[in-house]
């Protein structure tokens, strides 16, 4: 869905060519993703057993990922980020302190590890209070503590850093990724897929989820917004400190910050949530009114998929044309171009991601359809409930056809956020529903969420659950609808 806007705004070209920078896209095979290596920190265990991460190969310094290489470090698992960020409108510079709690995932003591950081430089790193050696590369820090990290033991890492954030441009679509300006001198982040490292040192891969507290230190007249719950807004020495806390595990591409001129509209919301909207002061009452739909959408998805996975909800609207919307955790992100015919047109899609993508996250970027196909399908369900047509009708002719004829699971489709992982995978889910029957299909969606919330999962995990919950021929379905670049039409 958001891809529609990207396509409309940017003139989507034919896929197949571009990769740049950090994107290592594998080429043309369409058989991708039978998962043999579930990767680090990936849970394939039964629901109630806490995931026991397998010890990781100590020679791997980046998370193995077919779609976006060079990200993260599988030898560590970060549990918590406490980030304090000093930023000002009009000044392209941040200064910060990031306090991480992390543990080595290796079998043996770990002599050094890396964090992603692009732009700002680390000026000091303390590991358990002791000075560590740091070597800086273009897009990561290598940290060597005075003693190796003991496997599994919680370690404190404190990084002081400052400098000019270096956003990345998304291959082919020219979507700016990371720290970026709005049109009024403020700043905000759109991190998916690899932008978080432009403003914070981070293990930047969705296989490593963590809780986050983000403190924005701004001039007194400026508002700082982030994910989760606003814990405090203190005036300190002529400035203001905005403390935002996310207590549900979050993938780093879902972290959000904005500083600038915002009205914070706080109220109770549906499903027991506390809602905070961040609106540009001159956003019209009609445009603000579009977000009243948040409550019925939260209730509809809670009824359909299981209880909303957080206590906090809302949205943020930034004062620039984004060309897409983004499911930033608890507080999805929209631009000034988000409104169409009285609607914030991607709202249901981004809210659906709070279940599929945010609570249940992809363990590797090639599993992106677990986000986008599900959110697209959820949006069709919501629209159907609003009398906008049946899911079958809505699935027709919507969205960017996959010009390159890519299969849903083709890594190239994930690398380019192709229509195949949006509408293509949503049609695949509908085909599964037709074969499994409504009862089993919706049971599958609910179990997928209930069993895996807080974790990172793979396509193979989904197929295994589908085999368990439904009578469908799941392997034939996956071959025909997920691995096939030319899937059939849905029956009338
Ligand atoms: Zn989406």
CSV table of C-alpha atoms and ligand atoms in Angstrom, one decimal:
chain,number,residue,atom,x,y,z
A,1,UNK,CA,0.0,0.0,0.0
A,2,UNK,CA,2.6,2.5,0.9
A,3,UNK,CA,4.4,1.4,-2.2
A,4,UNK,CA,1.5,2.9,-4.2
A,5,UNK,CA,2.4,6.2,-2.9
A,6,UNK,CA,6.0,5.7,-3.6
A,7,UNK,CA,5.2,4.7,-7.1
A,8,UNK,CA,2.9,7.6,-7.6
A,9,UNK,CA,5.2,10.2,-6.2
A,10,UNK,CA,8.5,9.0,-7.5
A,11,UNK,CA,7.6,7.4,-10.8
A,12,UNK,CA,8.4,3.8,-10.1
A,13,UNK,CA,10.7,2.4,-12.7
A,14,UNK,CA,10.9,-1.2,-13.8
A,15,UNK,CA,12.6,-3.3,-11.2
A,16,UNK,CA,15.6,-5.5,-11.8
A,17,UNK,CA,18.5,-3.2,-12.0
A,18,UNK,CA,19.5,-1.1,-9.1
A,19,UNK,CA,21.2,-1.9,-5.9
A,20,UNK,CA,23.5,0.5,-4.3
A,21,UNK,CA,25.4,1.1,-1.2
A,22,UNK,CA,24.7,-1.5,1.3
A,23,UNK,CA,22.1,-3.4,-0.6
A,24,UNK,CA,23.4,-6.8,-1.7
A,25,UNK,CA,20.6,-8.1,-3.7
A,26,UNK,CA,20.7,-11.6,-4.9
A,27,UNK,CA,19.7,-11.9,-8.5
A,28,UNK,CA,17.1,-13.8,-10.4
A,29,UNK,CA,16.3,-17.1,-8.7
A,30,UNK,CA,12.7,-17.3,-7.8
A,31,UNK,CA,13.0,-20.3,-5.5
A,32,UNK,CA,14.3,-18.4,-2.5
A,33,UNK,CA,13.5,-18.9,1.1
A,34,UNK,CA,13.3,-22.4,2.1
A,35,UNK,CA,14.9,-21.5,5.3
A,36,UNK,CA,17.8,-23.7,6.4
A,37,UNK,CA,19.6,-21.4,8.7
A,38,UNK,CA,17.2,-19.7,11.0
A,39,UNK,CA,19.8,-17.2,11.9
A,40,UNK,CA,20.6,-15.8,15.3
A,41,UNK,CA,18.0,-15.1,18.0
A,42,UNK,CA,15.3,-16.6,15.8
A,43,UNK,CA,12.7,-18.5,17.6
A,44,UNK,CA,11.5,-21.8,16.3
A,45,UNK,CA,10.6,-23.1,19.7
A,46,UNK,CA,7.2,-23.9,21.1
A,47,UNK,CA,5.2,-20.9,22.3
A,48,UNK,CA,5.8,-21.1,26.0
A,49,UNK,CA,9.5,-22.0,26.0
A,50,UNK,CA,11.6,-18.8,26.0
A,51,UNK,CA,13.8,-18.7,23.0
A,52,UNK,CA,17.2,-20.1,23.7
A,53,UNK,CA,19.5,-18.5,21.1
A,54,UNK,CA,21.9,-20.9,19.4
A,55,UNK,CA,25.5,-20.0,19.8
A,56,UNK,CA,26.7,-18.1,16.8
A,57,UNK,CA,29.7,-18.6,14.6
A,58,UNK,CA,32.3,-16.1,16.0
A,59,UNK,CA,33.7,-15.3,12.6
A,60,UNK,CA,30.4,-13.8,11.5
A,61,UNK,CA,30.6,-10.1,12.0
A,62,UNK,CA,27.4,-9.2,10.1
A,63,UNK,CA,24.0,-10.8,10.3
A,64,UNK,CA,23.7,-13.2,7.3
A,65,UNK,CA,21.0,-11.6,5.2
A,66,UNK,CA,20.4,-12.3,1.5
A,67,UNK,CA,18.6,-9.0,0.9
A,68,UNK,CA,20.5,-6.4,2.8
A,69,UNK,CA,24.1,-7.4,3.7
A,70,UNK,CA,26.5,-5.7,6.1
A,71,UNK,CA,24.0,-5.0,8.9
A,72,UNK,CA,24.1,-5.9,12.6
A,73,UNK,CA,26.4,-8.3,14.5
A,74,UNK,CA,25.0,-11.7,15.2
A,75,UNK,CA,27.5,-12.3,18.0
A,76,UNK,CA,25.6,-9.9,20.3
A,77,UNK,CA,22.0,-9.6,21.4
A,78,UNK,CA,21.0,-6.1,22.7
A,79,UNK,CA,18.2,-6.2,25.3
A,80,UNK,CA,17.8,-2.5,25.9
A,81,UNK,CA,18.7,0.9,24.5
A,82,UNK,CA,18.7,4.1,26.6
A,83,UNK,CA,19.4,6.9,24.1
A,84,UNK,CA,19.8,10.5,24.9
A,85,UNK,CA,19.9,12.7,21.8
A,86,UNK,CA,20.7,16.4,21.7
A,87,UNK,CA,19.3,18.0,18.5
A,88,UNK,CA,18.1,21.3,17.2
A,89,UNK,CA,16.0,22.5,14.3
A,90,UNK,CA,18.1,23.9,11.5
A,91,UNK,CA,21.3,22.2,12.6
A,92,UNK,CA,22.4,19.1,10.9
A,93,UNK,CA,24.2,17.5,13.8
A,94,UNK,CA,23.3,15.3,16.7
A,95,UNK,CA,25.2,14.6,20.0
A,96,UNK,CA,24.2,11.7,22.0
A,97,UNK,CA,24.8,9.0,24.6
A,98,UNK,CA,23.6,5.5,24.0
A,99,UNK,CA,23.5,3.1,26.9
A,100,UNK,CA,23.1,-0.5,25.7
A,101,UNK,CA,22.5,-3.6,27.7
A,102,UNK,CA,23.7,-6.5,25.6
A,103,UNK,CA,25.1,-10.1,25.8
A,104,UNK,CA,27.4,-12.1,23.7
A,105,UNK,CA,25.6,-14.9,21.8
A,106,UNK,CA,28.8,-16.9,21.1
A,107,UNK,CA,29.8,-20.1,22.8
A,108,UNK,CA,33.2,-18.7,23.8
A,109,UNK,CA,34.1,-15.4,25.3
A,110,UNK,CA,33.8,-12.6,22.7
A,111,UNK,CA,36.9,-10.3,22.3
A,112,UNK,CA,35.2,-7.7,20.1
A,113,UNK,CA,31.9,-6.8,18.4
A,114,UNK,CA,30.5,-4.2,16.1
A,115,UNK,CA,27.6,-1.7,16.2
A,116,UNK,CA,26.3,0.1,13.1
A,117,UNK,CA,26.8,3.9,13.1
A,118,UNK,CA,26.9,6.1,10.0
A,119,UNK,CA,27.9,9.7,10.2
A,120,UNK,CA,28.3,10.6,13.8
A,121,UNK,CA,31.6,9.5,15.5
A,122,UNK,CA,32.0,7.8,18.8
A,123,UNK,CA,34.1,9.9,21.2
A,124,UNK,CA,34.2,7.4,24.1
A,125,UNK,CA,33.0,3.8,24.7
A,126,UNK,CA,32.7,2.3,28.1
A,127,UNK,CA,32.1,-1.4,28.6
A,128,UNK,CA,31.0,-2.2,32.1
A,129,UNK,CA,32.4,1.1,33.2
A,130,UNK,CA,35.8,0.5,31.6
A,131,UNK,CA,37.2,2.3,28.6
A,132,UNK,CA,37.1,0.1,25.5
A,133,UNK,CA,39.1,0.4,22.3
A,134,UNK,CA,37.1,1.6,19.3
A,135,UNK,CA,38.0,1.5,15.6
A,136,UNK,CA,35.7,3.4,13.3
A,137,UNK,CA,34.8,2.4,9.8
A,138,UNK,CA,32.4,4.2,7.4
A,139,UNK,CA,29.3,2.6,8.7
A,140,UNK,CA,30.3,0.7,11.9
A,141,UNK,CA,32.2,0.8,15.1
A,142,UNK,CA,34.4,-2.1,16.2
A,143,UNK,CA,34.5,-2.2,20.0
A,144,UNK,CA,37.2,-4.1,21.9
A,145,UNK,CA,36.5,-4.2,25.6
A,146,UNK,CA,39.4,-4.6,28.1
A,147,UNK,CA,38.2,-8.1,28.7
A,148,UNK,CA,36.2,-10.4,26.4
A,149,UNK,CA,32.4,-10.6,27.0
A,150,UNK,CA,31.3,-13.7,28.8
A,151,UNK,CA,28.6,-15.4,26.7
A,152,UNK,CA,25.1,-14.7,27.9
A,153,UNK,CA,26.1,-12.2,30.6
A,154,UNK,CA,24.4,-8.8,30.6
A,155,UNK,CA,27.0,-6.1,29.8
A,156,UNK,CA,26.6,-2.4,29.9
A,157,UNK,CA,28.0,-0.5,26.9
A,158,UNK,CA,27.9,3.3,26.9
A,159,UNK,CA,28.8,5.2,23.7
A,160,UNK,CA,29.2,8.9,23.6
A,161,UNK,CA,28.9,10.2,20.0
A,162,UNK,CA,28.4,13.3,17.9
A,163,UNK,CA,28.4,14.5,14.3
A,164,UNK,CA,26.4,14.8,11.2
A,165,UNK,CA,23.9,12.0,10.5
A,166,UNK,CA,24.4,10.3,7.2
A,167,UNK,CA,21.0,9.2,5.7
A,168,UNK,CA,21.0,6.5,3.1
A,169,UNK,CA,19.0,6.6,-0.1
A,170,UNK,CA,16.9,3.6,-0.7
A,171,UNK,CA,18.1,1.7,-3.7
A,172,UNK,CA,16.1,2.4,-6.8
A,173,UNK,CA,13.2,4.2,-5.1
A,174,UNK,CA,15.2,7.2,-3.9
A,175,UNK,CA,13.4,7.1,-0.6
A,176,UNK,CA,15.6,8.9,2.0
A,177,UNK,CA,16.2,6.5,4.9
A,178,UNK,CA,17.3,7.6,8.3
A,179,UNK,CA,17.7,11.1,9.9
A,180,UNK,CA,16.2,13.7,7.5
A,181,UNK,CA,14.8,17.2,7.5
A,182,UNK,CA,11.1,18.2,7.3
A,183,UNK,CA,10.2,21.3,5.4
A,184,UNK,CA,10.3,23.7,8.4
A,185,UNK,CA,13.8,23.1,9.8
A,186,UNK,CA,12.8,20.2,12.0
A,187,UNK,CA,14.2,16.7,11.8
A,188,UNK,CA,12.6,13.2,11.8
A,189,UNK,CA,13.7,9.6,11.1
A,190,UNK,CA,12.3,7.0,8.7
A,191,UNK,CA,14.5,4.1,9.4
A,192,UNK,CA,13.3,1.2,7.3
A,193,UNK,CA,15.3,-0.7,6.3
A,194,UNK,CA,18.7,0.5,7.5
A,195,UNK,CA,18.5,4.1,8.6
A,196,UNK,CA,18.6,3.8,12.4
A,197,UNK,CA,22.4,3.9,12.4
A,198,UNK,CA,22.4,7.4,11.0
A,199,UNK,CA,21.5,8.7,14.5
A,200,UNK,CA,22.2,6.0,17.0
A,201,UNK,CA,24.8,3.2,17.4
A,202,UNK,CA,22.7,0.1,16.9
A,203,UNK,CA,22.7,-3.6,16.2
A,204,UNK,CA,20.7,-2.7,13.1
A,205,UNK,CA,18.9,-5.9,12.1
A,206,UNK,CA,15.3,-6.9,12.8
A,207,UNK,CA,16.5,-10.2,14.2
A,208,UNK,CA,17.6,-8.3,17.3
A,209,UNK,CA,14.7,-6.6,19.1
A,210,UNK,CA,15.0,-4.6,22.2
A,211,UNK,CA,13.2,-2.2,24.5
A,212,UNK,CA,14.1,1.5,24.0
A,213,UNK,CA,14.0,4.7,26.1
A,214,UNK,CA,14.6,7.7,23.9
A,215,UNK,CA,15.3,11.1,25.6
A,216,UNK,CA,15.2,14.1,23.2
A,217,UNK,CA,17.1,17.1,24.5
A,218,UNK,CA,15.8,20.1,22.6
A,219,UNK,CA,15.6,23.9,22.8
A,220,UNK,CA,12.8,24.8,25.2
A,221,UNK,CA,10.4,25.9,22.4
A,222,UNK,CA,10.8,22.6,20.4
A,223,UNK,CA,8.8,19.4,20.8
A,224,UNK,CA,10.5,16.0,20.8
A,225,UNK,CA,8.4,13.0,19.7
A,226,UNK,CA,9.3,9.3,19.7
A,227,UNK,CA,7.7,5.8,20.1
A,228,UNK,CA,5.8,4.6,23.1
A,229,UNK,CA,4.8,6.4,26.3
A,230,UNK,CA,5.8,10.0,27.1
A,231,UNK,CA,7.3,9.5,30.6
A,232,UNK,CA,8.3,13.1,31.2
A,233,UNK,CA,9.0,16.5,29.7
A,234,UNK,CA,11.3,18.4,32.0
A,235,UNK,CA,12.6,21.9,31.6
A,236,UNK,CA,16.3,21.7,32.2
A,237,UNK,CA,18.6,24.8,32.0
A,238,UNK,CA,16.7,26.6,29.3
A,239,UNK,CA,16.1,23.4,27.3
A,240,UNK,CA,13.6,20.6,27.4
A,241,UNK,CA,14.0,16.8,27.9
A,242,UNK,CA,11.3,14.6,26.4
A,243,UNK,CA,11.5,11.0,27.7
A,244,UNK,CA,9.7,8.4,25.6
A,245,UNK,CA,9.7,4.8,26.6
A,246,UNK,CA,8.9,1.7,24.5
A,247,UNK,CA,8.6,-1.4,26.8
A,248,UNK,CA,7.6,-3.9,24.1
A,249,UNK,CA,10.5,-5.3,22.1
A,250,UNK,CA,11.1,-3.2,19.0
A,251,UNK,CA,13.2,-3.7,15.9
A,252,UNK,CA,15.5,-0.8,15.3
A,253,UNK,CA,14.0,0.0,11.9
A,254,UNK,CA,10.8,0.8,13.8
A,255,UNK,CA,12.3,3.4,16.1
A,256,UNK,CA,11.1,6.9,15.5
A,257,UNK,CA,12.2,10.4,16.6
A,258,UNK,CA,11.1,13.8,15.4
A,259,UNK,CA,12.0,17.2,16.7
A,260,UNK,CA,10.2,20.4,15.7
A,261,UNK,CA,7.0,22.2,15.9
A,262,UNK,CA,4.2,19.8,17.0
A,263,UNK,CA,0.9,19.8,18.8
A,264,UNK,CA,0.8,16.7,21.0
A,265,UNK,CA,-2.8,15.6,21.3
A,266,UNK,CA,-3.2,13.1,24.1
A,267,UNK,CA,-6.3,11.1,24.9
A,268,UNK,CA,-7.6,7.7,25.9
A,269,UNK,CA,-8.1,5.4,22.9
A,270,UNK,CA,-9.8,2.2,22.0
A,271,UNK,CA,-8.6,-1.2,23.5
A,272,UNK,CA,-7.4,0.6,26.7
A,273,UNK,CA,-4.7,2.5,24.9
A,274,UNK,CA,-3.2,5.8,25.7
A,275,UNK,CA,-3.1,7.7,22.4
A,276,UNK,CA,-0.7,10.5,21.4
A,277,UNK,CA,-0.9,12.2,18.1
A,278,UNK,CA,1.9,14.5,17.0
A,279,UNK,CA,0.5,17.0,14.5
A,280,UNK,CA,2.0,20.0,12.8
A,281,UNK,CA,0.3,23.0,14.4
A,282,UNK,CA,-1.4,24.1,11.1
A,283,UNK,CA,-2.7,20.6,10.2
A,284,UNK,CA,-6.4,21.3,9.4
A,285,UNK,CA,-9.2,20.0,11.6
A,286,UNK,CA,-10.4,17.8,8.7
A,287,UNK,CA,-6.9,16.2,8.4
A,288,UNK,CA,-6.7,15.7,12.2
A,289,UNK,CA,-10.2,14.2,12.0
A,290,UNK,CA,-9.0,11.5,9.6
A,291,UNK,CA,-7.2,10.0,12.6
A,292,UNK,CA,-10.4,9.4,14.5
A,293,UNK,CA,-10.5,6.2,12.5
A,294,UNK,CA,-7.7,4.9,14.7
A,295,UNK,CA,-10.1,3.7,17.4
A,296,UNK,CA,-12.4,1.6,15.2
A,297,UNK,CA,-9.4,0.2,13.3
A,298,UNK,CA,-7.7,-0.8,16.7
A,299,UNK,CA,-10.9,-2.5,17.7
A,300,UNK,CA,-11.5,-4.2,14.4
A,301,UNK,CA,-8.0,-5.7,14.3
A,302,UNK,CA,-8.1,-6.6,18.0
A,303,UNK,CA,-11.3,-8.6,17.3
A,304,UNK,CA,-9.8,-10.2,14.2
A,305,UNK,CA,-6.1,-10.9,15.2
A,306,UNK,CA,-6.0,-10.8,19.0
A,307,UNK,CA,-5.6,-7.9,21.5
A,308,UNK,CA,-3.6,-4.9,20.3
A,309,UNK,CA,0.0,-5.7,21.4
A,310,UNK,CA,0.8,-2.4,23.2
A,311,UNK,CA,-0.7,0.1,25.7
A,312,UNK,CA,0.4,3.1,23.6
A,313,UNK,CA,-1.0,4.1,20.2
A,314,UNK,CA,-1.3,7.2,18.0
A,315,UNK,CA,0.4,8.6,14.9
A,316,UNK,CA,2.8,11.3,13.9
A,317,UNK,CA,2.4,13.6,10.9
A,318,UNK,CA,5.6,15.3,9.7
A,319,UNK,CA,5.6,18.5,7.6
A,320,UNK,CA,6.9,17.2,4.4
A,321,UNK,CA,5.7,15.0,1.5
A,322,UNK,CA,7.0,11.5,2.3
A,323,UNK,CA,5.8,9.5,-0.6
A,324,UNK,CA,5.1,6.7,1.8
A,325,UNK,CA,3.8,6.0,5.3
A,326,UNK,CA,5.7,4.0,7.9
A,327,UNK,CA,4.6,1.6,10.7
A,328,UNK,CA,6.9,3.1,13.4
A,329,UNK,CA,6.0,1.3,16.5
A,330,UNK,CA,3.0,2.5,18.4
A,331,UNK,CA,3.1,5.8,16.5
A,332,UNK,CA,2.9,5.3,12.7
A,333,UNK,CA,4.4,8.0,10.6
A,334,UNK,CA,2.7,10.0,7.8
A,335,UNK,CA,3.7,13.0,5.7
A,336,UNK,CA,1.7,15.9,4.5
A,337,UNK,CA,0.7,13.8,1.5
A,338,UNK,CA,-1.0,11.2,3.6
A,339,UNK,CA,-4.5,12.5,3.1
A,340,UNK,CA,-6.9,11.5,0.3
A,341,UNK,CA,-10.7,12.1,0.3
A,342,UNK,CA,-10.9,12.8,4.0
A,343,UNK,CA,-8.9,9.7,4.9
A,344,UNK,CA,-5.4,9.1,6.1
A,345,UNK,CA,-5.3,6.4,3.4
A,346,UNK,CA,-2.6,4.2,4.8
A,347,UNK,CA,-3.8,4.3,8.4
A,348,UNK,CA,-5.3,0.8,8.6
A,349,UNK,CA,-2.2,-0.7,6.8
A,350,UNK,CA,0.2,0.9,9.2
A,351,UNK,CA,-1.9,0.0,12.3
A,352,UNK,CA,-2.1,-3.6,11.1
A,353,UNK,CA,1.7,-3.7,11.1
A,354,UNK,CA,1.6,-3.2,14.9
A,355,UNK,CA,0.5,-6.9,14.9
A,356,UNK,CA,2.3,-8.1,11.8
A,357,UNK,CA,5.8,-6.7,11.4
A,358,UNK,CA,6.2,-4.9,14.8
A,359,UNK,CA,5.0,-7.5,17.4
A,360,UNK,CA,5.9,-10.4,15.1
A,361,UNK,CA,9.0,-9.3,13.2
A,362,UNK,CA,10.9,-10.7,10.2
A,363,UNK,CA,14.1,-12.5,11.2
A,364,UNK,CA,15.6,-11.6,7.8
A,365,UNK,CA,14.7,-9.0,5.2
A,366,UNK,CA,13.7,-11.8,2.8
A,367,UNK,CA,10.8,-12.4,5.1
A,368,UNK,CA,9.4,-9.0,4.4
A,369,UNK,CA,6.2,-10.4,3.0
A,370,UNK,CA,5.4,-11.4,6.6
A,371,UNK,CA,5.0,-7.6,7.1
A,372,UNK,CA,3.7,-6.2,3.9
A,373,UNK,CA,1.4,-9.0,2.6
A,374,UNK,CA,-0.2,-9.3,6.0
A,375,UNK,CA,-0.7,-5.5,6.4
A,376,UNK,CA,-2.1,-5.3,2.9
A,377,UNK,CA,-4.5,-8.1,3.5
A,378,UNK,CA,-5.5,-6.6,6.9
A,379,UNK,CA,-6.3,-3.4,5.1
A,380,UNK,CA,-8.6,-5.2,2.6
A,381,UNK,CA,-10.4,-6.8,5.6
A,382,UNK,CA,-10.9,-3.4,7.2
A,383,UNK,CA,-12.1,-1.9,3.9
A,384,UNK,CA,-14.5,-4.8,3.4
A,385,UNK,CA,-15.9,-4.2,6.9
A,386,UNK,CA,-16.5,-0.5,5.9
A,387,UNK,CA,-18.5,-1.5,2.8
A,388,UNK,CA,-15.8,-0.6,0.3
A,389,UNK,CA,-16.1,-3.9,-1.5
A,390,UNK,CA,-15.2,-7.6,-0.8
A,391,UNK,CA,-11.7,-8.7,-0.2
A,392,UNK,CA,-11.9,-10.5,-3.6
A,393,UNK,CA,-12.9,-7.2,-5.3
A,394,UNK,CA,-10.3,-5.2,-3.4
A,395,UNK,CA,-7.6,-7.7,-4.5
A,396,UNK,CA,-8.3,-7.0,-8.1
A,397,UNK,CA,-6.1,-4.5,-9.9
A,398,UNK,CA,-4.9,-2.8,-6.8
A,399,UNK,CA,-1.4,-1.9,-6.4
A,400,UNK,CA,1.7,-1.9,-8.5
A,401,UNK,CA,1.8,-5.1,-10.6
A,402,UNK,CA,5.1,-6.7,-10.2
A,403,UNK,CA,6.6,-5.4,-13.5
A,404,UNK,CA,9.5,-7.8,-13.2
A,405,UNK,CA,7.2,-10.8,-12.6
A,406,UNK,CA,8.8,-11.5,-9.2
A,407,UNK,CA,7.7,-14.2,-6.8
A,408,UNK,CA,6.6,-13.1,-3.3
A,409,UNK,CA,9.6,-14.8,-1.8
A,410,UNK,CA,12.1,-13.6,-4.4
A,411,UNK,CA,14.8,-11.6,-2.4
A,412,UNK,CA,14.7,-9.1,-5.2
A,413,UNK,CA,11.1,-8.4,-4.4
A,414,UNK,CA,12.0,-7.7,-0.7
A,415,UNK,CA,15.0,-5.6,-1.7
A,416,UNK,CA,12.8,-3.3,-3.7
A,417,UNK,CA,9.5,-3.4,-1.7
A,418,UNK,CA,8.0,-4.7,-4.9
A,419,UNK,CA,4.2,-5.0,-5.3
A,420,UNK,CA,4.8,-8.8,-5.1
A,421,UNK,CA,5.4,-8.5,-1.3
A,422,UNK,CA,2.4,-6.2,-0.9
A,423,UNK,CA,-0.6,-7.1,-3.1
A,424,UNK,CA,1.0,-10.3,-4.5
A,425,UNK,CA,1.4,-11.8,-1.0
A,426,UNK,CA,-2.0,-10.5,0.1
A,427,UNK,CA,-3.5,-12.4,-2.8
A,428,UNK,CA,-1.5,-15.5,-1.7
A,429,UNK,CA,-3.0,-15.2,1.8
A,430,UNK,CA,-6.5,-15.0,0.3
A,431,UNK,CA,-5.8,-18.2,-1.7
A,432,UNK,CA,-4.7,-19.9,1.5
A,433,UNK,CA,-7.9,-18.7,3.2
A,434,UNK,CA,-10.1,-20.2,0.3
A,435,UNK,CA,-8.3,-23.5,0.7
A,436,UNK,CA,-8.2,-23.6,4.5
A,437,UNK,CA,-11.6,-22.2,5.2
A,438,UNK,CA,-12.4,-19.1,7.3
A,439,UNK,CA,-12.2,-20.8,10.7
A,440,UNK,CA,-8.8,-22.3,10.3
A,441,UNK,CA,-7.4,-19.3,8.4
A,442,UNK,CA,-8.3,-16.8,11.0
A,443,UNK,CA,-7.2,-19.2,13.7
A,444,UNK,CA,-3.8,-19.3,11.9
A,445,UNK,CA,-3.5,-15.5,11.8
A,446,UNK,CA,-4.4,-15.3,15.5
A,447,UNK,CA,-1.9,-18.1,16.5
A,448,UNK,CA,0.8,-16.6,14.4
A,449,UNK,CA,0.5,-13.4,16.4
A,450,UNK,CA,-0.2,-14.9,19.8
A,451,UNK,CA,2.7,-17.5,19.6
A,452,UNK,CA,5.3,-15.1,18.2
A,453,UNK,CA,4.7,-11.6,19.5
A,454,UNK,CA,7.9,-10.0,20.7
A,455,UNK,CA,10.0,-12.2,18.5
A,456,UNK,CA,11.6,-12.4,15.1
A,457,UNK,CA,10.3,-15.2,12.8
A,458,UNK,CA,10.9,-16.7,9.4
A,459,UNK,CA,8.7,-17.8,6.5
A,460,UNK,CA,9.5,-21.4,7.4
A,461,UNK,CA,8.0,-20.8,10.9
A,462,UNK,CA,4.8,-19.5,9.2
A,463,UNK,CA,4.6,-22.5,6.9
A,464,UNK,CA,5.1,-24.9,9.8
A,465,UNK,CA,2.2,-23.3,11.8
A,466,UNK,CA,0.0,-23.3,8.7
A,467,UNK,CA,0.6,-27.0,8.3
A,468,UNK,CA,-0.4,-27.5,11.9
A,469,UNK,CA,-3.4,-25.3,12.1
A,470,UNK,CA,-5.0,-25.9,8.6
A,471,UNK,CA,-5.7,-28.9,6.4
A,472,UNK,CA,-4.4,-27.0,3.4
A,473,UNK,CA,-1.7,-28.4,1.2
A,474,UNK,CA,0.7,-25.7,2.5
A,475,UNK,CA,3.7,-26.8,0.4
A,476,UNK,CA,1.7,-26.8,-2.8
A,477,UNK,CA,0.3,-23.4,-1.8
A,478,UNK,CA,3.7,-22.0,-1.1
A,479,UNK,CA,5.0,-23.3,-4.5
A,480,UNK,CA,2.1,-21.9,-6.4
A,481,UNK,CA,1.6,-18.6,-4.6
A,482,UNK,CA,4.9,-17.6,-2.9
A,483,UNK,CA,7.7,-19.1,-5.0
A,484,UNK,CA,6.0,-18.7,-8.4
A,485,UNK,CA,6.7,-15.5,-10.3
A,486,UNK,CA,3.5,-16.0,-12.2
A,487,UNK,CA,0.8,-17.0,-9.7
A,488,UNK,CA,-2.7,-17.9,-10.8
A,489,UNK,CA,-5.7,-15.6,-10.7
A,490,UNK,CA,-7.9,-15.9,-7.6
A,491,UNK,CA,-11.2,-17.6,-8.4
A,492,UNK,CA,-14.2,-15.4,-8.9
B,1,LIG,ZN1,3.5,-1.7,5.0
